[in-house]
PDB file of C-alpha atoms in Angstrom:
ATOM      1  CA  MET G   1       5.504   5.576  19.533  1.00  0.00           C
ATOM      2  CA  THR G   2       4.146   4.430  16.181  1.00  0.00           C
ATOM      3  CA  ILE G   3       0.540   5.454  15.641  1.00  0.00           C
ATOM      4  CA  ILE G   4      -1.819   2.999  13.955  1.00  0.00           C
ATOM      5  CA  ILE G   5      -4.018   4.502  11.240  1.00  0.00           C
ATOM      6  CA  ALA G   6      -6.983   2.408  10.123  1.00  0.00           C
ATOM      7  CA  HIS G   7      -6.801   2.518   6.320  1.00  0.00           C
ATOM      8  CA  ARG G   8     -10.387   3.053   5.102  1.00  0.00           C
ATOM      9  CA  GLY G   9     -11.504   1.718   8.479  1.00  0.00           C
ATOM     10  CA  ALA G  10     -11.052  -1.990   9.234  1.00  0.00           C
ATOM     11  CA  SER G  11     -10.938  -2.621   5.495  1.00  0.00           C
ATOM     12  CA  GLY G  12      -9.243  -5.990   5.893  1.00  0.00           C
ATOM     13  CA  TYR G  13     -12.420  -7.311   7.498  1.00  0.00           C
ATOM     14  CA  LEU G  14     -15.376  -5.217   6.271  1.00  0.00           C
ATOM     15  CA  PRO G  15     -16.185  -3.204   3.125  1.00  0.00           C
ATOM     16  CA  GLU G  16     -14.020  -0.092   3.134  1.00  0.00           C
ATOM     17  CA  HIS G  17     -15.196   3.256   4.504  1.00  0.00           C
ATOM     18  CA  THR G  18     -18.466   1.911   5.896  1.00  0.00           C
ATOM     19  CA  LEU G  19     -19.580   2.874   9.400  1.00  0.00           C
ATOM     20  CA  SER G  20     -19.255  -0.805  10.336  1.00  0.00           C
ATOM     21  CA  ALA G  21     -15.608  -0.730   9.249  1.00  0.00           C
ATOM     22  CA  VAL G  22     -15.073   2.448  11.276  1.00  0.00           C
ATOM     23  CA  ALA G  23     -16.599   0.964  14.436  1.00  0.00           C
ATOM     24  CA  PHE G  24     -14.590  -2.244  14.078  1.00  0.00           C
ATOM     25  CA  ALA G  25     -11.333  -0.349  13.477  1.00  0.00           C
ATOM     26  CA  TYR G  26     -12.049   1.632  16.629  1.00  0.00           C
ATOM     27  CA  ALA G  27     -12.660  -1.575  18.602  1.00  0.00           C
ATOM     28  CA  LEU G  28      -9.446  -3.141  17.257  1.00  0.00           C
ATOM     29  CA  GLY G  29      -7.376  -0.316  18.740  1.00  0.00           C
ATOM     30  CA  ALA G  30      -6.730   2.226  15.975  1.00  0.00           C
ATOM     31  CA  ASP G  31      -5.223   5.567  17.007  1.00  0.00           C
ATOM     32  CA  PHE G  32      -6.592   7.328  13.912  1.00  0.00           C
ATOM     33  CA  ILE G  33      -9.202   6.354  11.329  1.00  0.00           C
ATOM     34  CA  GLU G  34      -8.882   7.497   7.717  1.00  0.00           C
ATOM     35  CA  GLN G  35     -11.619   9.186   5.660  1.00  0.00           C
ATOM     36  CA  ASP G  36     -11.201   9.666   1.907  1.00  0.00           C
ATOM     37  CA  VAL G  37     -13.527  12.530   1.000  1.00  0.00           C
ATOM     38  CA  VAL G  38     -15.310  13.356  -2.263  1.00  0.00           C
ATOM     39  CA  LEU G  39     -18.408  15.464  -2.949  1.00  0.00           C
ATOM     40  CA  SER G  40     -21.932  14.509  -3.942  1.00  0.00           C
ATOM     41  CA  LYS G  41     -23.936  16.415  -6.557  1.00  0.00           C
ATOM     42  CA  ASP G  42     -25.442  18.548  -3.798  1.00  0.00           C
ATOM     43  CA  SER G  43     -21.951  19.164  -2.370  1.00  0.00           C
ATOM     44  CA  HIS G  44     -22.111  16.967   0.729  1.00  0.00           C
ATOM     45  CA  PRO G  45     -18.661  15.643   1.732  1.00  0.00           C
ATOM     46  CA  ILE G  46     -18.993  11.853   1.621  1.00  0.00           C
ATOM     47  CA  VAL G  47     -16.495   9.170   2.537  1.00  0.00           C
ATOM     48  CA  LEU G  48     -15.463   7.192  -0.537  1.00  0.00           C
ATOM     49  CA  HIS G  49     -12.031   6.145  -1.698  1.00  0.00           C
ATOM     50  CA  ASP G  50     -12.257   7.818  -5.089  1.00  0.00           C
ATOM     51  CA  ILE G  51     -14.544   9.841  -7.326  1.00  0.00           C
ATOM     52  CA  HIS G  52     -16.055   6.695  -8.854  1.00  0.00           C
ATOM     53  CA  LEU G  53     -18.825   4.484  -7.487  1.00  0.00           C
ATOM     54  CA  ASP G  54     -18.758   1.403  -9.695  1.00  0.00           C
ATOM     55  CA  GLN G  55     -16.099  -0.670  -7.896  1.00  0.00           C
ATOM     56  CA  VAL G  56     -17.544  -0.402  -4.404  1.00  0.00           C
ATOM     57  CA  THR G  57     -21.327  -0.108  -4.850  1.00  0.00           C
ATOM     58  CA  ASN G  58     -24.235  -1.576  -6.830  1.00  0.00           C
ATOM     59  CA  VAL G  59     -24.657   1.683  -8.783  1.00  0.00           C
ATOM     60  CA  LYS G  60     -24.628  -0.151 -12.137  1.00  0.00           C
ATOM     61  CA  ASP G  61     -27.724  -2.088 -11.111  1.00  0.00           C
ATOM     62  CA  LYS G  62     -29.476   0.786  -9.351  1.00  0.00           C
ATOM     63  CA  PHE G  63     -28.781   3.498 -11.929  1.00  0.00           C
ATOM     64  CA  PRO G  64     -27.724   1.664 -15.116  1.00  0.00           C
ATOM     65  CA  HIS G  65     -28.021   4.719 -17.380  1.00  0.00           C
ATOM     66  CA  ARG G  66     -26.169   7.266 -15.242  1.00  0.00           C
ATOM     67  CA  SER G  67     -22.582   6.593 -16.303  1.00  0.00           C
ATOM     68  CA  ARG G  68     -20.489   9.235 -18.066  1.00  0.00           C
ATOM     69  CA  ALA G  69     -19.046   8.925 -21.559  1.00  0.00           C
ATOM     70  CA  ASP G  70     -16.036   7.038 -20.185  1.00  0.00           C
ATOM     71  CA  GLY G  71     -18.310   4.283 -18.858  1.00  0.00           C
ATOM     72  CA  ARG G  72     -17.706   5.168 -15.187  1.00  0.00           C
ATOM     73  CA  TRP G  73     -20.209   6.208 -12.542  1.00  0.00           C
ATOM     74  CA  TYR G  74     -19.208   9.339 -10.587  1.00  0.00           C
ATOM     75  CA  ALA G  75     -20.267  10.235  -7.041  1.00  0.00           C
ATOM     76  CA  ARG G  76     -20.493  13.862  -8.179  1.00  0.00           C
ATOM     77  CA  ASP G  77     -23.436  12.952 -10.469  1.00  0.00           C
ATOM     78  CA  PHE G  78     -25.654  11.766  -7.604  1.00  0.00           C
ATOM     79  CA  ASP G  79     -27.186  13.725  -4.769  1.00  0.00           C
ATOM     80  CA  LEU G  80     -26.894  12.439  -1.217  1.00  0.00           C
ATOM     81  CA  LEU G  81     -30.368  10.882  -1.138  1.00  0.00           C
ATOM     82  CA  GLU G  82     -29.535   8.872  -4.271  1.00  0.00           C
ATOM     83  CA  LEU G  83     -26.170   7.799  -2.883  1.00  0.00           C
ATOM     84  CA  LYS G  84     -27.904   6.538   0.253  1.00  0.00           C
ATOM     85  CA  LEU G  85     -29.936   4.148  -1.941  1.00  0.00           C
ATOM     86  CA  LEU G  86     -26.743   2.330  -2.951  1.00  0.00           C
ATOM     87  CA  THR G  87     -25.321  -0.717  -1.218  1.00  0.00           C
ATOM     88  CA  VAL G  88     -21.585  -0.730  -0.572  1.00  0.00           C
ATOM     89  CA  ASN G  89     -19.725  -3.946  -1.352  1.00  0.00           C
ATOM     90  CA  GLU G  90     -16.192  -5.249  -1.041  1.00  0.00           C
ATOM     91  CA  ARG G  91     -13.980  -3.527  -3.656  1.00  0.00           C
ATOM     92  CA  ALA G  92     -14.282  -5.278  -7.029  1.00  0.00           C
ATOM     93  CA  HIS G  93     -12.188  -5.384 -10.185  1.00  0.00           C
ATOM     94  CA  LEU G  94     -13.404  -3.004 -12.897  1.00  0.00           C
ATOM     95  CA  ASP G  95     -13.707  -5.842 -15.398  1.00  0.00           C
ATOM     96  CA  GLY G  96     -16.336  -7.560 -13.256  1.00  0.00           C
ATOM     97  CA  SER G  97     -14.112 -10.501 -12.385  1.00  0.00           C
ATOM     98  CA  GLY G  98     -14.908 -10.332  -8.667  1.00  0.00           C
ATOM     99  CA  ALA G  99     -13.421  -8.923  -5.497  1.00  0.00           C
ATOM    100  CA  VAL G 100      -9.918  -7.460  -5.443  1.00  0.00           C
ATOM    101  CA  PHE G 101      -9.245  -9.321  -2.178  1.00  0.00           C
ATOM    102  CA  SER G 102     -11.094 -12.619  -2.556  1.00  0.00           C
ATOM    103  CA  LYS G 103     -10.626 -13.782   1.057  1.00  0.00           C
ATOM    104  CA  ARG G 104     -12.027 -10.644   2.681  1.00  0.00           C
ATOM    105  CA  PHE G 105     -15.685  -9.946   3.441  1.00  0.00           C
ATOM    106  CA  PRO G 106     -17.903 -11.908   1.007  1.00  0.00           C
ATOM    107  CA  TYR G 107     -18.507  -9.873  -2.125  1.00  0.00           C
ATOM    108  CA  GLY G 108     -22.076  -8.654  -2.540  1.00  0.00           C
ATOM    109  CA  GLN G 109     -23.176  -9.609   0.967  1.00  0.00           C
ATOM    110  CA  GLY G 110     -24.286  -7.330   3.789  1.00  0.00           C
ATOM    111  CA  ASN G 111     -26.201  -4.077   3.903  1.00  0.00           C
ATOM    112  CA  PHE G 112     -23.726  -1.197   3.999  1.00  0.00           C
ATOM    113  CA  GLN G 113     -24.123   2.449   2.997  1.00  0.00           C
ATOM    114  CA  ILE G 114     -21.878   5.309   1.918  1.00  0.00           C
ATOM    115  CA  PRO G 115     -21.421   7.544   4.990  1.00  0.00           C
ATOM    116  CA  THR G 116     -21.048  11.294   5.038  1.00  0.00           C
ATOM    117  CA  LEU G 117     -17.972  12.810   6.635  1.00  0.00           C
ATOM    118  CA  GLN G 118     -20.216  14.149   9.383  1.00  0.00           C
ATOM    119  CA  GLU G 119     -21.613  10.677  10.107  1.00  0.00           C
ATOM    120  CA  GLU G 120     -18.101   9.263  10.513  1.00  0.00           C
ATOM    121  CA  ILE G 121     -17.094  12.102  12.807  1.00  0.00           C
ATOM    122  CA  ASP G 122     -20.260  11.633  14.871  1.00  0.00           C
ATOM    123  CA  LEU G 123     -19.508   7.923  15.292  1.00  0.00           C
ATOM    124  CA  ILE G 124     -15.853   8.413  16.261  1.00  0.00           C
ATOM    125  CA  LYS G 125     -16.598  11.283  18.643  1.00  0.00           C
ATOM    126  CA  GLY G 126     -19.455   9.323  20.174  1.00  0.00           C
ATOM    127  CA  LEU G 127     -17.187   6.336  20.772  1.00  0.00           C
ATOM    128  CA  ASN G 128     -14.550   8.640  22.249  1.00  0.00           C
ATOM    129  CA  GLN G 129     -17.104   9.854  24.749  1.00  0.00           C
ATOM    130  CA  SER G 130     -18.430   6.414  25.649  1.00  0.00           C
ATOM    131  CA  THR G 131     -14.999   4.749  25.911  1.00  0.00           C
ATOM    132  CA  GLY G 132     -12.884   7.610  27.249  1.00  0.00           C
ATOM    133  CA  ARG G 133     -10.389   7.189  24.407  1.00  0.00           C
ATOM    134  CA  ASN G 134      -9.259   9.912  21.993  1.00  0.00           C
ATOM    135  CA  VAL G 135      -9.141   8.297  18.570  1.00  0.00           C
ATOM    136  CA  GLY G 136      -8.402  10.834  15.849  1.00  0.00           C
ATOM    137  CA  ILE G 137      -9.537  11.312  12.271  1.00  0.00           C
ATOM    138  CA  TYR G 138      -7.318  11.384   9.181  1.00  0.00           C
ATOM    139  CA  PRO G 139      -9.242  12.825   6.193  1.00  0.00           C
ATOM    140  CA  GLU G 140      -7.886  12.947   2.672  1.00  0.00           C
ATOM    141  CA  ILE G 141      -8.985  15.588   0.169  1.00  0.00           C
ATOM    142  CA  LYS G 142      -9.514  13.576  -3.021  1.00  0.00           C
ATOM    143  CA  LYS G 143      -8.918  15.085  -6.461  1.00  0.00           C
ATOM    144  CA  PRO G 144      -9.240  18.788  -5.522  1.00  0.00           C
ATOM    145  CA  ALA G 145      -8.330  20.013  -9.022  1.00  0.00           C
ATOM    146  CA  TRP G 146     -10.942  17.712 -10.562  1.00  0.00           C
ATOM    147  CA  HIS G 147     -13.565  18.998  -8.145  1.00  0.00           C
ATOM    148  CA  MET G 148     -12.647  22.568  -9.087  1.00  0.00           C
ATOM    149  CA  GLN G 149     -13.251  21.671 -12.739  1.00  0.00           C
ATOM    150  CA  GLU G 150     -16.661  20.420 -11.617  1.00  0.00           C
ATOM    151  CA  GLY G 151     -17.278  23.882 -10.157  1.00  0.00           C
ATOM    152  CA  VAL G 152     -16.904  23.132  -6.453  1.00  0.00           C
ATOM    153  CA  ASP G 153     -14.231  23.806  -3.819  1.00  0.00           C
ATOM    154  CA  ILE G 154     -13.910  20.536  -1.916  1.00  0.00           C
ATOM    155  CA  SER G 155     -11.230  21.760   0.497  1.00  0.00           C
ATOM    156  CA  LYS G 156     -13.303  24.728   1.612  1.00  0.00           C
ATOM    157  CA  LEU G 157     -16.343  22.520   2.254  1.00  0.00           C
ATOM    158  CA  VAL G 158     -14.329  19.891   4.124  1.00  0.00           C
ATOM    159  CA  LEU G 159     -12.658  22.525   6.300  1.00  0.00           C
ATOM    160  CA  GLU G 160     -16.086  23.907   7.167  1.00  0.00           C
ATOM    161  CA  VAL G 161     -17.216  20.480   8.394  1.00  0.00           C
ATOM    162  CA  LEU G 162     -13.998  20.012  10.351  1.00  0.00           C
ATOM    163  CA  SER G 163     -14.205  23.448  11.953  1.00  0.00           C
ATOM    164  CA  LYS G 164     -17.835  22.866  12.928  1.00  0.00           C
ATOM    165  CA  ASN G 165     -16.642  19.764  14.764  1.00  0.00           C
ATOM    166  CA  ASP G 166     -13.808  21.610  16.558  1.00  0.00           C
ATOM    167  CA  TYR G 167     -10.978  20.348  14.367  1.00  0.00           C
ATOM    168  CA  ARG G 168      -9.092  23.601  13.861  1.00  0.00           C
ATOM    169  CA  SER G 169      -5.692  23.599  15.552  1.00  0.00           C
ATOM    170  CA  PRO G 170      -2.452  21.623  15.280  1.00  0.00           C
ATOM    171  CA  THR G 171      -3.125  20.114  18.713  1.00  0.00           C
ATOM    172  CA  ASP G 172      -6.452  18.561  17.653  1.00  0.00           C
ATOM    173  CA  SER G 173      -6.655  14.822  16.943  1.00  0.00           C
ATOM    174  CA  ILE G 174      -6.489  15.148  13.198  1.00  0.00           C
ATOM    175  CA  PHE G 175      -4.126  14.997  10.249  1.00  0.00           C
ATOM    176  CA  LEU G 176      -5.322  16.309   6.867  1.00  0.00           C
ATOM    177  CA  GLN G 177      -3.722  14.693   3.826  1.00  0.00           C
ATOM    178  CA  CYS G 178      -3.690  15.160   0.063  1.00  0.00           C
ATOM    179  CA  PHE G 179      -1.675  14.019  -2.963  1.00  0.00           C
ATOM    180  CA  ASP G 180      -1.810  17.545  -4.420  1.00  0.00           C
ATOM    181  CA  SER G 181       0.936  19.848  -3.111  1.00  0.00           C
ATOM    182  CA  LYS G 182      -0.679  22.957  -4.600  1.00  0.00           C
ATOM    183  CA  GLU G 183      -3.852  22.220  -2.675  1.00  0.00           C
ATOM    184  CA  LEU G 184      -2.032  21.646   0.604  1.00  0.00           C
ATOM    185  CA  LYS G 185      -0.271  24.996   0.176  1.00  0.00           C
ATOM    186  CA  ARG G 186      -3.622  26.590  -0.617  1.00  0.00           C
ATOM    187  CA  ILE G 187      -5.213  25.032   2.471  1.00  0.00           C
ATOM    188  CA  LYS G 188      -2.417  26.432   4.609  1.00  0.00           C
ATOM    189  CA  ASN G 189      -1.829  29.838   3.016  1.00  0.00           C
ATOM    190  CA  THR G 190      -5.121  30.836   1.362  1.00  0.00           C
ATOM    191  CA  LEU G 191      -7.739  28.998   3.404  1.00  0.00           C
ATOM    192  CA  ASN G 192      -5.651  29.737   6.529  1.00  0.00           C
ATOM    193  CA  SER G 193      -5.915  26.299   8.085  1.00  0.00           C
ATOM    194  CA  SER G 194      -3.753  25.521  11.128  1.00  0.00           C
ATOM    195  CA  LEU G 195      -4.348  21.778  10.891  1.00  0.00           C
ATOM    196  CA  ARG G 196      -1.416  19.375  10.591  1.00  0.00           C
ATOM    197  CA  LEU G 197      -0.970  18.654   6.870  1.00  0.00           C
ATOM    198  CA  ILE G 198       0.485  15.483   5.351  1.00  0.00           C
ATOM    199  CA  GLN G 199       1.862  15.300   1.804  1.00  0.00           C
ATOM    200  CA  LEU G 200       0.928  11.985   0.227  1.00  0.00           C
ATOM    201  CA  ILE G 201       3.483  10.560  -2.197  1.00  0.00           C
ATOM    202  CA  GLY G 202       2.731   7.886  -4.765  1.00  0.00           C
ATOM    203  CA  ASN G 203       3.657   6.891  -8.297  1.00  0.00           C
ATOM    204  CA  ASN G 204       3.311   9.360 -11.157  1.00  0.00           C
ATOM    205  CA  THR G 205       1.411   6.715 -13.155  1.00  0.00           C
ATOM    206  CA  TRP G 206      -1.498   6.930 -10.696  1.00  0.00           C
ATOM    207  CA  ASN G 207      -2.335  10.454 -11.934  1.00  0.00           C
ATOM    208  CA  GLU G 208      -3.343  11.616  -8.471  1.00  0.00           C
ATOM    209  CA  SER G 209      -2.237  15.194  -9.231  1.00  0.00           C
ATOM    210  CA  ASP G 210       0.038  17.235 -11.480  1.00  0.00           C
ATOM    211  CA  ASP G 211       2.913  16.760  -9.034  1.00  0.00           C
ATOM    212  CA  ASP G 212       6.104  14.927  -9.980  1.00  0.00           C
ATOM    213  CA  TYR G 213       6.506  12.576  -7.036  1.00  0.00           C
ATOM    214  CA  ASN G 214      10.020  11.638  -8.127  1.00  0.00           C
ATOM    215  CA  LEU G 215      11.060  15.219  -7.341  1.00  0.00           C
ATOM    216  CA  MET G 216       9.448  14.946  -3.907  1.00  0.00           C
ATOM    217  CA  LEU G 217      11.811  12.094  -3.097  1.00  0.00           C
ATOM    218  CA  THR G 218      14.900  14.320  -3.491  1.00  0.00           C
ATOM    219  CA  ARG G 219      16.582  16.352  -0.743  1.00  0.00           C
ATOM    220  CA  GLN G 220      15.228  19.612  -2.188  1.00  0.00           C
ATOM    221  CA  GLY G 221      11.808  18.066  -2.696  1.00  0.00           C
ATOM    222  CA  VAL G 222      11.566  17.055   0.952  1.00  0.00           C
ATOM    223  CA  LYS G 223      12.785  20.486   2.039  1.00  0.00           C
ATOM    224  CA  ASN G 224      10.003  22.044  -0.053  1.00  0.00           C
ATOM    225  CA  ILE G 225       7.416  19.806   1.623  1.00  0.00           C
ATOM    226  CA  SER G 226       8.622  20.914   5.065  1.00  0.00           C
ATOM    227  CA  SER G 227       7.544  24.479   4.258  1.00  0.00           C
ATOM    228  CA  TYR G 228       3.846  23.563   4.328  1.00  0.00           C
ATOM    229  CA  ALA G 229       3.426  20.065   5.820  1.00  0.00           C
ATOM    230  CA  VAL G 230       4.342  18.367   9.095  1.00  0.00           C
ATOM    231  CA  GLY G 231       4.880  14.995   7.483  1.00  0.00           C
ATOM    232  CA  VAL G 232       4.778  12.712   4.475  1.00  0.00           C
ATOM    233  CA  GLY G 233       2.603   9.745   3.614  1.00  0.00           C
ATOM    234  CA  PRO G 234       4.650   7.747   1.101  1.00  0.00           C
ATOM    235  CA  TYR G 235       3.805   4.525  -0.679  1.00  0.00           C
ATOM    236  CA  LEU G 236       5.723   2.057   1.507  1.00  0.00           C
ATOM    237  CA  GLN G 237       7.688   0.536  -1.386  1.00  0.00           C
ATOM    238  CA  LEU G 238       9.406   3.895  -1.901  1.00  0.00           C
ATOM    239  CA  LEU G 239      11.126   3.486   1.461  1.00  0.00           C
ATOM    240  CA  TYR G 240      13.333   0.434   0.982  1.00  0.00           C
ATOM    241  CA  GLN G 241      15.655  -1.293  -1.442  1.00  0.00           C
ATOM    242  CA  ALA G 242      15.832  -5.072  -1.392  1.00  0.00           C
ATOM    243  CA  SER G 243      18.573  -7.382  -2.610  1.00  0.00           C
ATOM    244  CA  VAL G 244      17.217 -10.858  -3.272  1.00  0.00           C
ATOM    245  CA  ALA G 245      20.749 -12.224  -3.665  1.00  0.00           C
ATOM    246  CA  ASN G 246      21.823 -11.631  -0.048  1.00  0.00           C
ATOM    247  CA  ASN G 247      18.374 -11.231   1.514  1.00  0.00           C
ATOM    248  CA  ASN G 248      19.166  -7.656   2.513  1.00  0.00           C
ATOM    249  CA  ILE G 249      16.703  -4.785   2.937  1.00  0.00           C
ATOM    250  CA  GLN G 250      18.027  -1.235   3.212  1.00  0.00           C
ATOM    251  CA  PRO G 251      16.276   2.130   3.656  1.00  0.00           C
ATOM    252  CA  THR G 252      16.307   4.490   0.705  1.00  0.00           C
ATOM    253  CA  ILE G 253      18.006   7.865   1.105  1.00  0.00           C
ATOM    254  CA  PHE G 254      14.572   9.508   1.102  1.00  0.00           C
ATOM    255  CA  ASN G 255      14.235   8.428   4.741  1.00  0.00           C
ATOM    256  CA  GLN G 256      17.347  10.425   5.621  1.00  0.00           C
ATOM    257  CA  PHE G 257      15.946  13.524   3.889  1.00  0.00           C
ATOM    258  CA  VAL G 258      12.682  13.194   5.856  1.00  0.00           C
ATOM    259  CA  ARG G 259      14.533  13.038   9.176  1.00  0.00           C
ATOM    260  CA  GLU G 260      16.811  15.953   8.222  1.00  0.00           C
ATOM    261  CA  ASN G 261      13.687  18.092   7.868  1.00  0.00           C
ATOM    262  CA  ASN G 262      12.013  16.809  11.066  1.00  0.00           C
ATOM    263  CA  LEU G 263       8.997  15.523   9.174  1.00  0.00           C
ATOM    264  CA  LEU G 264       6.696  12.750  10.329  1.00  0.00           C
ATOM    265  CA  MET G 265       6.640   9.530   8.301  1.00  0.00           C
ATOM    266  CA  HIS G 266       3.282   7.749   7.842  1.00  0.00           C
ATOM    267  CA  PRO G 267       3.680   5.158   5.044  1.00  0.00           C
ATOM    268  CA  TYR G 268       0.848   3.166   3.423  1.00  0.00           C
ATOM    269  CA  THR G 269      -0.483   0.441   3.132  1.00  0.00           C
ATOM    270  CA  PHE G 270       0.304  -2.476   5.450  1.00  0.00           C
ATOM    271  CA  ARG G 271      -1.767  -5.444   4.282  1.00  0.00           C
ATOM    272  CA  ALA G 272      -1.458  -8.920   5.732  1.00  0.00           C
ATOM    273  CA  ASP G 273      -2.835 -10.463   2.533  1.00  0.00           C
ATOM    274  CA  THR G 274      -0.506  -8.673   0.070  1.00  0.00           C
ATOM    275  CA  VAL G 275       3.009  -8.561   1.504  1.00  0.00           C
ATOM    276  CA  PRO G 276       5.742  -7.235  -0.856  1.00  0.00           C
ATOM    277  CA  LEU G 277       8.203  -9.880  -2.042  1.00  0.00           C
ATOM    278  CA  ALA G 278      11.075  -8.250  -0.148  1.00  0.00           C
ATOM    279  CA  PHE G 279       9.579  -9.442   3.146  1.00  0.00           C
ATOM    280  CA  GLU G 280       9.015 -12.989   4.300  1.00  0.00           C
ATOM    281  CA  ASP G 281       5.667 -12.172   5.890  1.00  0.00           C
ATOM    282  CA  PHE G 282       3.523  -9.423   7.404  1.00  0.00           C
ATOM    283  CA  SER G 283       5.293  -9.707  10.751  1.00  0.00           C
ATOM    284  CA  GLU G 284       8.755  -9.121   9.261  1.00  0.00           C
ATOM    285  CA  MET G 285       7.476  -6.140   7.267  1.00  0.00           C
ATOM    286  CA  VAL G 286       5.806  -4.386  10.204  1.00  0.00           C
ATOM    287  CA  ILE G 287       8.780  -4.969  12.514  1.00  0.00           C
ATOM    288  CA  TRP G 288      11.286  -3.737   9.907  1.00  0.00           C
ATOM    289  CA  PHE G 289       9.373  -0.496   9.397  1.00  0.00           C
ATOM    290  CA  SER G 290       8.996  -0.068  13.146  1.00  0.00           C
ATOM    291  CA  ASP G 291      12.461  -1.041  14.385  1.00  0.00           C
ATOM    292  CA  THR G 292      14.737  -0.221  11.453  1.00  0.00           C
ATOM    293  CA  LEU G 293      12.951   2.695   9.818  1.00  0.00           C
ATOM    294  CA  LYS G 294      11.291   3.907  13.032  1.00  0.00           C
ATOM    295  CA  VAL G 295       8.272   5.268  11.172  1.00  0.00           C
ATOM    296  CA  ASP G 296       5.908   7.527  13.113  1.00  0.00           C
ATOM    297  CA  GLY G 297       2.732   5.898  11.847  1.00  0.00           C
ATOM    298  CA  MET G 298       1.401   3.070   9.680  1.00  0.00           C
ATOM    299  CA  PHE G 299      -1.674   2.952   7.486  1.00  0.00           C
ATOM    300  CA  THR G 300      -2.978  -0.588   7.796  1.00  0.00           C
ATOM    301  CA  ASP G 301      -5.966  -2.639   6.644  1.00  0.00           C
ATOM    302  CA  PHE G 302      -5.397  -4.941   9.635  1.00  0.00           C
ATOM    303  CA  VAL G 303      -5.355  -2.835  12.781  1.00  0.00           C
ATOM    304  CA  ASP G 304      -5.351  -5.728  15.257  1.00  0.00           C
ATOM    305  CA  LYS G 305      -2.470  -7.592  13.619  1.00  0.00           C
ATOM    306  CA  THR G 306      -0.390  -4.409  13.413  1.00  0.00           C
ATOM    307  CA  VAL G 307      -1.155  -3.398  17.009  1.00  0.00           C
ATOM    308  CA  ASN G 308      -0.195  -6.844  18.299  1.00  0.00           C
ATOM    309  CA  LEU G 309       3.092  -6.865  16.397  1.00  0.00           C
ATOM    310  CA  LEU G 310       4.060  -3.441  17.697  1.00  0.00           C
ATOM    311  CA  LYS G 311       3.336  -4.547  21.255  1.00  0.00           C
TER     312      LYS G 311
END
């Protein structure tokens, strides 16, 4: 069975990581809902894709003089009460040229807030009780080394929230993910967490951590991951090679290494409005990853479309 993970909630339809997007993802049939977690100035874990506010909120208008020297507005510079004054919008380009996905929810419309991690958990657990389902959560620890430089231990604070909500064991409906391998090892070995850990893998140019993700794609790299994680969350374009000449798509050898080490495979991100050139359409992409690669889970912006294709 391939689990469906709502990427930032139902982000194909509503502004990402809002409680509305969470509720809609739940209604569309997600098995797990993702929470990217950063910290406010007063150290509340909040759900936001990255450490910056300017692409997904009206912070520039609300607090025009609160940017840092680099011209960016940071969640860490605002306490929770201030963050709650912001309106969340559809993700925009940094240069002010409009929404990244122009055909999604109208940019600048609606009245959405930044939720805390606890608020998302309360909503999902409440829906589990009222529907009888058991939808899980899938938090990501964002920029742990950066938070440490800011003088705060994000992993410790997140684990405290999770434990308080009875997410403690490998049988609980949760995966905990991070791009930083050192932090995942620390969560497991120093903070003594028994939760199922997922190693995210991206491109080195993204500067998500000090890791060399190219090394993670090797046989030894995957073996190393298996010592602390139950699975990998790779950028989906790392998993196939395409030949335009003969219209042929083949798995990369990384997939073999993952299976050799009995790791779960949860690639990201399946988007109906940005399909890689190797695939004719969203349907072909989802079915190839399901039937040929036999992935264990998919991060998707479009839960309903993915669910229907897998059926």
